[in-house]
Amino acid sequence: MSHEPPILTPEMESLFFRIEHALNIAEGMAMLIGENEPADPQVLLRPGYSLQKITVAMMALSQHGRRLLHELREQHVRVTLH
């Protein structure tokens, strides 16, 4: 079995880009939610949840996903297309 790192194909890079884009959108949404506090008083959240807890969790999840994506990218060898 070869111990060479996998090649980062254009298709794989496209997938990584789309994942990163989704993480950016989630982080942006969390910031927008946080900026628009206080929430509509008509909106009922489950007991124990607050808008702040939700936005912090969304930001943390996005940042963790970004770190994992960075690690995954580092495991691949880039292909240079001419």
Short mmCIF file of C-alpha atoms in Angstrom, two decimals:
data_model
loop_
_atom_site.label_atom_id
_atom_site.label_comp_id
_atom_site.label_asym_id
_atom_site.label_seq_id
_atom_site.Cartn_x
_atom_site.Cartn_y
_atom_site.Cartn_z
CA MET A 1 0.00 0.00 0.00
CA SER A 2 1.37 3.41 -1.00
CA HIS A 3 2.03 6.02 1.67
CA GLU A 4 1.85 8.92 -0.76
CA PRO A 5 -0.68 11.60 0.09
CA PRO A 6 -3.84 11.64 -2.02
CA ILE A 7 -3.97 14.05 -4.94
CA LEU A 8 -6.19 17.08 -4.63
CA THR A 9 -8.16 16.96 -7.85
CA PRO A 10 -10.15 19.91 -9.19
CA GLU A 11 -13.35 18.08 -8.18
CA MET A 12 -12.08 17.64 -4.63
CA GLU A 13 -10.97 21.28 -4.44
CA SER A 14 -14.44 22.29 -5.65
CA LEU A 15 -16.01 20.23 -2.87
CA PHE A 16 -13.68 21.80 -0.28
CA PHE A 17 -14.58 25.25 -1.61
CA ARG A 18 -18.31 24.55 -1.31
CA ILE A 19 -17.89 23.26 2.25
CA GLU A 20 -15.87 26.34 3.16
CA HIS A 21 -18.51 28.56 1.55
CA ALA A 22 -21.25 26.87 3.62
CA LEU A 23 -19.21 27.41 6.80
CA ASN A 24 -18.76 31.09 5.91
CA ILE A 25 -22.51 31.45 5.37
CA ALA A 26 -23.28 29.77 8.72
CA GLU A 27 -20.84 32.08 10.48
CA GLY A 28 -22.32 35.12 8.76
CA MET A 29 -25.83 34.05 9.73
CA ALA A 30 -24.73 33.65 13.34
CA MET A 31 -23.31 37.17 13.33
CA LEU A 32 -26.51 38.56 11.82
CA ILE A 33 -28.62 36.77 14.40
CA GLY A 34 -26.42 38.13 17.17
CA GLU A 35 -26.59 41.67 15.80
CA ASN A 36 -30.39 41.58 15.58
CA GLU A 37 -30.93 40.84 19.27
CA PRO A 38 -33.24 41.14 21.06
CA ALA A 39 -35.22 38.57 19.20
CA ASP A 40 -38.86 38.92 18.36
CA PRO A 41 -40.70 38.35 21.67
CA GLN A 42 -43.23 36.22 19.77
CA VAL A 43 -40.52 33.65 19.00
CA LEU A 44 -40.45 30.92 21.61
CA LEU A 45 -37.19 29.10 22.26
CA ARG A 46 -36.90 25.81 24.07
CA PRO A 47 -36.24 26.17 27.80
CA GLY A 48 -32.51 26.45 28.47
CA TYR A 49 -31.74 27.96 25.06
CA SER A 50 -31.04 31.58 24.32
CA LEU A 51 -30.26 33.40 21.13
CA GLN A 52 -26.77 34.08 22.43
CA LYS A 53 -26.13 30.38 23.13
CA ILE A 54 -27.32 29.48 19.64
CA THR A 55 -25.11 32.07 17.90
CA VAL A 56 -22.06 31.07 19.96
CA ALA A 57 -22.67 27.41 19.08
CA MET A 58 -23.05 28.25 15.38
CA MET A 59 -19.78 30.23 15.41
CA ALA A 60 -17.93 27.47 17.26
CA LEU A 61 -19.23 24.81 14.89
CA SER A 62 -18.23 26.85 11.86
CA GLN A 63 -14.74 27.50 13.21
CA HIS A 64 -14.28 23.82 14.11
CA GLY A 65 -15.43 22.80 10.63
CA ARG A 66 -12.96 25.25 9.10
CA ARG A 67 -10.09 23.74 11.14
CA LEU A 68 -11.06 20.22 10.07
CA LEU A 69 -11.29 21.31 6.44
CA HIS A 70 -7.84 22.91 6.69
CA GLU A 71 -6.40 19.66 8.09
CA LEU A 72 -8.04 17.67 5.30
CA ARG A 73 -6.63 20.01 2.64
CA GLU A 74 -3.13 19.67 4.11
CA GLN A 75 -3.30 15.88 3.64
CA HIS A 76 -3.68 16.27 -0.13
CA VAL A 77 -1.10 17.10 -2.78
CA ARG A 78 -2.19 19.88 -5.11
CA VAL A 79 -2.31 19.17 -8.83
CA THR A 80 -1.05 21.90 -11.13
CA LEU A 81 -2.99 22.00 -14.36
CA HIS A 82 -1.28 23.53 -17.40
#
